[in-house]
CSV table of C-alpha atoms in Angstrom, one decimal:
chain,number,residue,atom,x,y,z
A,1,MET,CA,-66.5,7.1,128.1
A,2,LYS,CA,-65.3,3.5,127.2
A,3,THR,CA,-69.3,3.7,125.7
A,4,ILE,CA,-68.6,7.0,124.4
A,5,LYS,CA,-65.1,5.5,122.2
A,6,THR,CA,-67.1,2.6,121.7
A,7,LEU,CA,-70.4,3.9,119.5
A,8,LEU,CA,-68.0,5.9,117.4
A,9,LEU,CA,-65.3,3.2,116.8
A,10,GLY,CA,-68.9,1.1,115.5
A,11,LEU,CA,-69.3,4.0,113.4
A,12,GLY,CA,-65.5,3.9,112.2
A,13,LEU,CA,-65.2,7.1,113.9
A,14,THR,CA,-62.1,7.0,115.2
A,15,ALA,CA,-61.0,11.3,114.9
A,16,LEU,CA,-62.6,12.4,119.2
A,17,ALA,CA,-59.8,9.9,119.7
A,18,PRO,CA,-57.8,13.0,121.4
A,19,LEU,CA,-61.2,13.9,123.3
A,20,THR,CA,-62.7,10.4,124.6
A,21,GLN,CA,-58.1,9.5,125.6
A,22,ALA,CA,-58.2,12.8,127.3
A,23,ALA,CA,-61.3,11.3,129.8
A,24,GLU,CA,-59.9,8.0,130.4
A,25,SER,CA,-57.0,9.6,131.6
A,26,GLY,CA,-58.6,11.4,133.9
A,27,PHE,CA,-58.5,15.2,132.3
A,28,THR,CA,-55.1,16.1,132.8
A,29,LEU,CA,-53.1,19.5,132.4
A,30,GLU,CA,-49.9,17.2,131.2
A,31,THR,CA,-52.5,15.2,128.6
A,32,VAL,CA,-55.2,18.3,126.4
A,33,ASP,CA,-54.2,19.9,124.4
A,34,PRO,CA,-57.7,22.0,122.8
A,35,GLU,CA,-56.4,22.6,120.4
A,36,ALA,CA,-56.1,19.1,118.9
A,37,ASP,CA,-59.8,18.6,121.1
A,38,ARG,CA,-61.3,20.9,118.3
A,39,LYS,CA,-60.5,20.1,114.9
A,40,ALA,CA,-61.1,16.5,116.7
A,41,LEU,CA,-63.8,17.1,116.9
A,42,GLN,CA,-64.2,18.9,113.3
A,43,GLU,CA,-63.0,16.1,112.1
A,44,PHE,CA,-65.3,13.9,113.4
A,45,TYR,CA,-68.7,16.2,111.7
A,46,GLN,CA,-66.8,16.2,108.7
A,47,ASN,CA,-66.9,11.9,108.3
A,48,ARG,CA,-70.3,12.3,109.8
A,49,PHE,CA,-72.4,14.5,108.0
A,50,PRO,CA,-69.9,15.2,104.4
A,51,GLY,CA,-70.4,17.8,102.6
A,52,VAL,CA,-71.7,19.7,105.0
A,53,PRO,CA,-69.0,23.1,105.3
A,54,LEU,CA,-68.3,24.1,108.7
A,55,GLU,CA,-69.6,27.3,108.7
A,56,GLU,CA,-72.7,25.7,108.5
A,57,TYR,CA,-72.6,24.6,112.1
A,58,VAL,CA,-73.4,28.1,112.9
A,59,ASN,CA,-76.9,26.9,112.6
A,60,GLY,CA,-76.9,24.0,114.5
A,61,ILE,CA,-79.2,21.1,112.9
A,62,TYR,CA,-81.0,23.1,110.5
A,63,ALA,CA,-77.8,22.6,109.2
A,64,ILE,CA,-77.3,17.8,109.3
A,65,ASP,CA,-80.7,18.0,108.4
A,66,PRO,CA,-82.8,19.0,104.9
A,67,PRO,CA,-86.5,18.5,106.5
A,68,SER,CA,-85.7,20.8,109.5
A,69,ARG,CA,-84.1,23.7,107.9
A,70,GLU,CA,-86.8,23.5,105.1
A,71,GLN,CA,-89.5,24.5,107.8
A,72,TRP,CA,-87.4,26.1,109.8
A,73,ASP,CA,-85.6,29.1,106.0
A,74,ALA,CA,-89.3,29.3,106.1
A,75,LEU,CA,-89.7,30.4,110.0
A,76,MET,CA,-86.8,33.2,109.3
A,77,GLU,CA,-89.3,34.9,106.6
A,78,PHE,CA,-90.1,36.4,109.9
A,79,PRO,CA,-88.2,35.8,112.4
A,80,PRO,CA,-89.7,35.3,115.8
A,81,TYR,CA,-87.0,37.8,117.8
A,82,GLU,CA,-87.0,40.8,116.0
A,83,PHE,CA,-89.4,42.7,118.5
A,84,ASP,CA,-86.3,41.0,121.4
A,85,LEU,CA,-83.8,42.9,118.9
A,86,GLU,CA,-86.0,46.5,119.2
A,87,GLU,CA,-86.4,46.2,123.2
A,88,GLY,CA,-82.7,45.2,123.5
A,89,GLN,CA,-81.2,48.0,121.4
A,90,VAL,CA,-83.8,50.6,123.1
A,91,LEU,CA,-82.8,48.2,127.3
A,92,PHE,CA,-78.7,48.8,125.9
A,93,GLU,CA,-78.8,52.7,124.7
A,94,THR,CA,-81.1,53.2,127.8
A,95,PRO,CA,-79.4,55.4,130.4
A,96,PHE,CA,-78.8,54.3,134.4
A,97,ALA,CA,-80.5,57.5,136.5
A,98,ASN,CA,-76.9,57.9,137.4
A,99,GLY,CA,-76.1,58.6,133.6
A,100,LYS,CA,-74.3,56.2,132.0
A,101,SER,CA,-74.8,53.4,130.7
A,102,TYR,CA,-73.9,50.3,129.1
A,103,ALA,CA,-71.6,50.8,127.0
A,104,ASP,CA,-69.7,52.6,130.1
A,105,CYS,CA,-68.3,49.5,130.9
A,106,PHE,CA,-68.1,47.0,127.9
A,107,GLU,CA,-65.0,47.8,125.6
A,108,ASN,CA,-65.7,49.8,121.2
A,109,GLY,CA,-69.2,50.2,123.7
A,110,GLY,CA,-70.2,47.1,124.3
A,111,ILE,CA,-71.0,47.4,119.5
A,112,GLY,CA,-69.0,44.5,117.8
A,113,ILE,CA,-67.6,42.0,121.5
A,114,ARG,CA,-69.7,39.4,121.2
A,115,GLN,CA,-66.9,36.9,120.0
A,116,ASN,CA,-64.5,37.4,122.8
A,117,TYR,CA,-66.8,35.9,125.4
A,118,PRO,CA,-67.1,34.3,128.1
A,119,TYR,CA,-63.1,35.0,128.4
A,120,TRP,CA,-60.4,34.5,132.0
A,121,ASN,CA,-60.4,37.1,133.7
A,122,LYS,CA,-56.4,36.8,135.3
A,123,GLU,CA,-57.3,39.5,137.9
A,124,GLU,CA,-60.8,38.0,139.5
A,125,GLY,CA,-60.0,33.7,138.6
A,126,THR,CA,-62.5,32.6,137.1
A,127,VAL,CA,-65.0,32.7,134.5
A,128,LYS,CA,-66.7,35.4,132.9
A,129,THR,CA,-70.1,35.8,130.6
A,130,LEU,CA,-71.0,38.1,129.2
A,131,GLU,CA,-74.7,38.0,130.5
A,132,GLN,CA,-72.5,38.5,134.1
A,133,GLU,CA,-70.8,41.8,132.4
A,134,ILE,CA,-73.4,42.9,131.7
A,135,ASN,CA,-75.4,42.7,134.7
A,136,GLU,CA,-72.4,44.0,137.3
A,137,CYS,CA,-72.5,46.9,134.7
A,138,ARG,CA,-75.7,47.5,136.6
A,139,GLU,CA,-75.5,46.9,139.5
A,140,GLN,CA,-72.3,49.2,139.4
A,141,ASN,CA,-73.9,51.8,138.2
A,142,GLY,CA,-76.4,51.5,141.6
A,143,GLU,CA,-79.2,49.4,139.5
A,144,LYS,CA,-80.7,45.6,140.1
A,145,PRO,CA,-79.2,42.7,138.9
A,146,LEU,CA,-82.3,40.9,136.1
A,147,LYS,CA,-83.2,37.6,136.5
A,148,TRP,CA,-80.3,35.5,134.5
A,149,LYS,CA,-82.4,33.1,132.3
A,150,LYS,CA,-84.9,36.1,129.5
A,151,GLY,CA,-86.7,39.1,129.7
A,152,ALA,CA,-84.2,42.3,129.3
A,153,ILE,CA,-81.3,40.3,130.1
A,154,ALA,CA,-82.0,38.3,127.3
A,155,GLN,CA,-82.7,41.0,125.3
A,156,ILE,CA,-80.3,43.0,126.2
A,157,SER,CA,-77.1,39.9,124.8
A,158,ALA,CA,-79.2,39.5,122.2
A,159,TYR,CA,-78.7,42.8,120.7
A,160,MET,CA,-74.9,42.2,121.5
A,161,ALA,CA,-75.0,39.5,120.1
A,162,TRP,CA,-77.0,40.9,116.7
A,163,THR,CA,-74.3,43.8,116.8
A,164,SER,CA,-71.4,40.8,116.7
A,165,ARG,CA,-72.7,39.0,113.6
A,166,ASP,CA,-69.6,37.3,111.5
A,167,ASN,CA,-67.3,38.4,114.0
A,168,VAL,CA,-65.3,35.0,114.1
A,169,ILE,CA,-65.4,33.8,117.7
A,170,ASP,CA,-61.6,33.4,119.1
A,171,ILE,CA,-61.7,32.5,122.9
A,172,LYS,CA,-58.4,32.0,124.2
A,173,ILE,CA,-57.5,30.2,127.3
A,174,PRO,CA,-54.4,31.8,128.2
A,175,GLU,CA,-50.6,30.0,128.4
A,176,ASP,CA,-49.3,31.9,131.6
A,177,ASP,CA,-52.3,30.8,133.9
A,178,PRO,CA,-52.5,27.0,134.1
A,179,ARG,CA,-56.2,27.8,136.1
A,180,ALA,CA,-57.3,29.4,133.0
A,181,LEU,CA,-56.3,25.5,131.2
A,182,GLN,CA,-58.3,24.0,134.4
A,183,ALA,CA,-61.3,25.6,133.3
A,184,TYR,CA,-61.5,24.7,130.3
A,185,LEU,CA,-61.1,21.1,131.1
A,186,ASP,CA,-63.4,20.8,133.6
A,187,GLY,CA,-66.1,23.4,131.0
A,188,LYS,CA,-64.5,19.0,129.5
A,189,GLN,CA,-65.5,16.8,132.0
A,190,PHE,CA,-68.4,18.2,132.2
A,191,PHE,CA,-69.6,18.3,129.2
A,192,TYR,CA,-69.3,14.3,128.7
A,193,ALA,CA,-69.9,13.6,132.2
A,194,LYS,CA,-73.4,11.4,133.2
A,195,ARG,CA,-76.0,12.6,134.9
A,196,GLY,CA,-79.7,12.6,136.2
A,197,GLN,CA,-82.0,9.2,136.2
A,198,LEU,CA,-81.5,8.8,132.4
A,199,ASN,CA,-77.7,8.6,133.2
A,200,LEU,CA,-76.8,10.8,130.3
A,201,SER,CA,-74.4,13.4,129.3
A,202,CYS,CA,-74.4,16.2,126.7
A,203,ALA,CA,-72.6,14.0,124.8
A,204,ASN,CA,-75.1,11.8,124.6
A,205,CYS,CA,-76.8,14.5,122.8
A,206,HIS,CA,-74.9,17.0,121.1
A,207,LEU,CA,-72.3,14.6,120.1
A,208,GLN,CA,-72.9,10.8,119.0
A,209,GLY,CA,-76.2,12.1,119.2
A,210,SER,CA,-77.1,14.9,116.7
A,211,ARG,CA,-79.5,14.4,114.7
A,212,ARG,CA,-80.7,10.8,115.7
A,213,LEU,CA,-84.1,10.8,116.8
A,214,ILE,CA,-84.7,11.5,120.4
A,215,ARG,CA,-88.4,11.2,120.7
A,216,ALA,CA,-90.1,14.0,118.5
A,217,ASP,CA,-86.7,15.9,118.9
A,218,LEU,CA,-83.8,15.6,116.5
A,219,PRO,CA,-80.8,16.7,118.7
A,220,GLY,CA,-78.1,19.5,117.1
A,221,PRO,CA,-74.5,19.1,116.5
A,222,MET,CA,-72.2,20.5,119.4
A,223,LEU,CA,-69.8,22.3,116.9
A,224,GLY,CA,-70.7,26.4,117.3
A,225,GLN,CA,-73.6,25.2,119.3
A,226,PRO,CA,-73.2,28.5,121.4
A,227,THR,CA,-72.9,31.4,118.0
A,228,HIS,CA,-76.9,31.6,117.7
A,229,PHE,CA,-77.3,32.6,121.2
A,230,PRO,CA,-79.0,33.8,122.7
A,231,VAL,CA,-82.5,32.5,121.1
A,232,TYR,CA,-85.6,32.1,121.1
A,233,ARG,CA,-87.0,29.1,121.2
A,234,SER,CA,-90.7,28.5,119.9
A,235,LYS,CA,-91.0,26.3,123.6
A,236,TRP,CA,-90.8,28.8,124.8
A,237,GLY,CA,-92.7,31.6,123.0
A,238,GLU,CA,-89.9,33.8,123.9
A,239,ILE,CA,-86.7,34.4,123.6
A,240,GLY,CA,-84.0,33.4,127.1
A,241,THR,CA,-80.2,32.4,126.8
A,242,LEU,CA,-77.9,29.5,127.2
A,243,HIS,CA,-78.3,28.7,130.7
A,244,ARG,CA,-81.5,29.2,130.3
A,245,ARG,CA,-81.3,25.8,127.6
A,246,TYR,CA,-78.2,24.7,130.4
A,247,GLU,CA,-81.0,24.8,133.1
A,248,GLY,CA,-84.0,22.8,130.5
A,249,CYS,CA,-80.7,19.8,129.7
A,250,HIS,CA,-80.5,18.8,133.3
A,251,ARG,CA,-84.4,19.0,133.9
A,252,ASP,CA,-85.0,16.7,130.7
A,253,SER,CA,-81.8,14.4,131.6
A,254,ARG,CA,-82.9,13.9,135.2
A,255,SER,CA,-81.0,15.8,137.3
A,256,VAL,CA,-81.2,18.9,139.8
A,257,PRO,CA,-80.6,21.8,137.3
A,258,LEU,CA,-77.7,23.9,138.5
A,259,PRO,CA,-78.8,27.3,138.7
A,260,PRO,CA,-77.7,30.1,135.8
A,261,GLN,CA,-73.9,32.0,135.9
A,262,SER,CA,-73.3,29.1,137.8
A,263,GLU,CA,-69.8,27.9,138.2
A,264,GLU,CA,-70.0,25.1,136.4
A,265,PHE,CA,-72.1,26.1,133.5
A,266,ARG,CA,-69.0,29.5,133.2
A,267,LYS,CA,-66.9,26.6,133.0
A,268,LEU,CA,-69.3,24.3,130.6
A,269,GLU,CA,-69.5,27.4,128.7
A,270,TYR,CA,-65.9,28.3,128.4
A,271,PHE,CA,-65.1,24.6,126.7
A,272,GLN,CA,-67.9,24.6,124.4
A,273,THR,CA,-67.6,28.6,122.7
A,274,TYR,CA,-63.8,27.3,122.7
A,275,MET,CA,-64.9,24.2,120.4
A,276,SER,CA,-66.5,27.1,118.1
A,277,ASN,CA,-63.3,29.3,117.9
A,278,GLY,CA,-63.7,30.1,114.3
A,279,LEU,CA,-66.8,30.1,113.8
A,280,VAL,CA,-68.5,33.6,113.4
A,281,VAL,CA,-71.8,34.1,116.1
A,282,ASN,CA,-75.4,33.9,114.7
A,283,GLY,CA,-77.2,35.3,117.3
A,284,PRO,CA,-79.5,35.4,118.1
A,285,GLY,CA,-80.8,32.5,116.3
A,286,ALA,CA,-84.4,30.7,116.4
A,287,ARG,CA,-85.0,27.3,117.3
A,288,LYS,CA,-87.5,25.1,117.5
């Protein structure tokens, strides 16, 4: 963490002091303040990329790199995920063998709820993601679970995200259950921890590395990162989930990837999505 703090100071950006100080003190429950973290992150990007409105960060790298934005605008004239959206709606509305459907498993029939995920489930003592509950819905109704990374689960999740577009993300950390705050802290620690043969953290690429060329890529900013998932990636040639991207990032850093929907990845998603509170759902998205 000293390396990150030194770099930020060298850039003249001290807004992230609450984040780095918390990391250096061991991410303790006594010192953490999620709202201070979120505001510090916003201030960091406002200082680093002056003139970019906060609401633009739902567009990832295309919010802060004009040449990339120009190419992306051209791509979005015919969004590559449109067929997946159509298929996702069909899958979502198709009844299970017992006559029930996904709508029976979710609040508001599963429409317009993406902004509330992931959330802390007090009864189960864990973070629950949308994809996790899609599969739980299937199993509760006698259906086999879907594979986590792509295909039907990404299409269904994409449709549910689409019905939630422009809804404001509002992730809660219940004050009456310290385990929820601990889950946030664990996700935060995961984001800042270095791993793999390249000794990289998520923060190296997506915080101080935002819009800094790594090979032929410009990493997108942390702020707003979960808002546009699932995404159709040109590299994949198909639509995929956020946890598929997490797995890919692990491989890129030459570390052993965790399985999608592992507890660690769910806590990471909890932390990252909380940091995007106040932005809107913008999924599904398209990336290179």
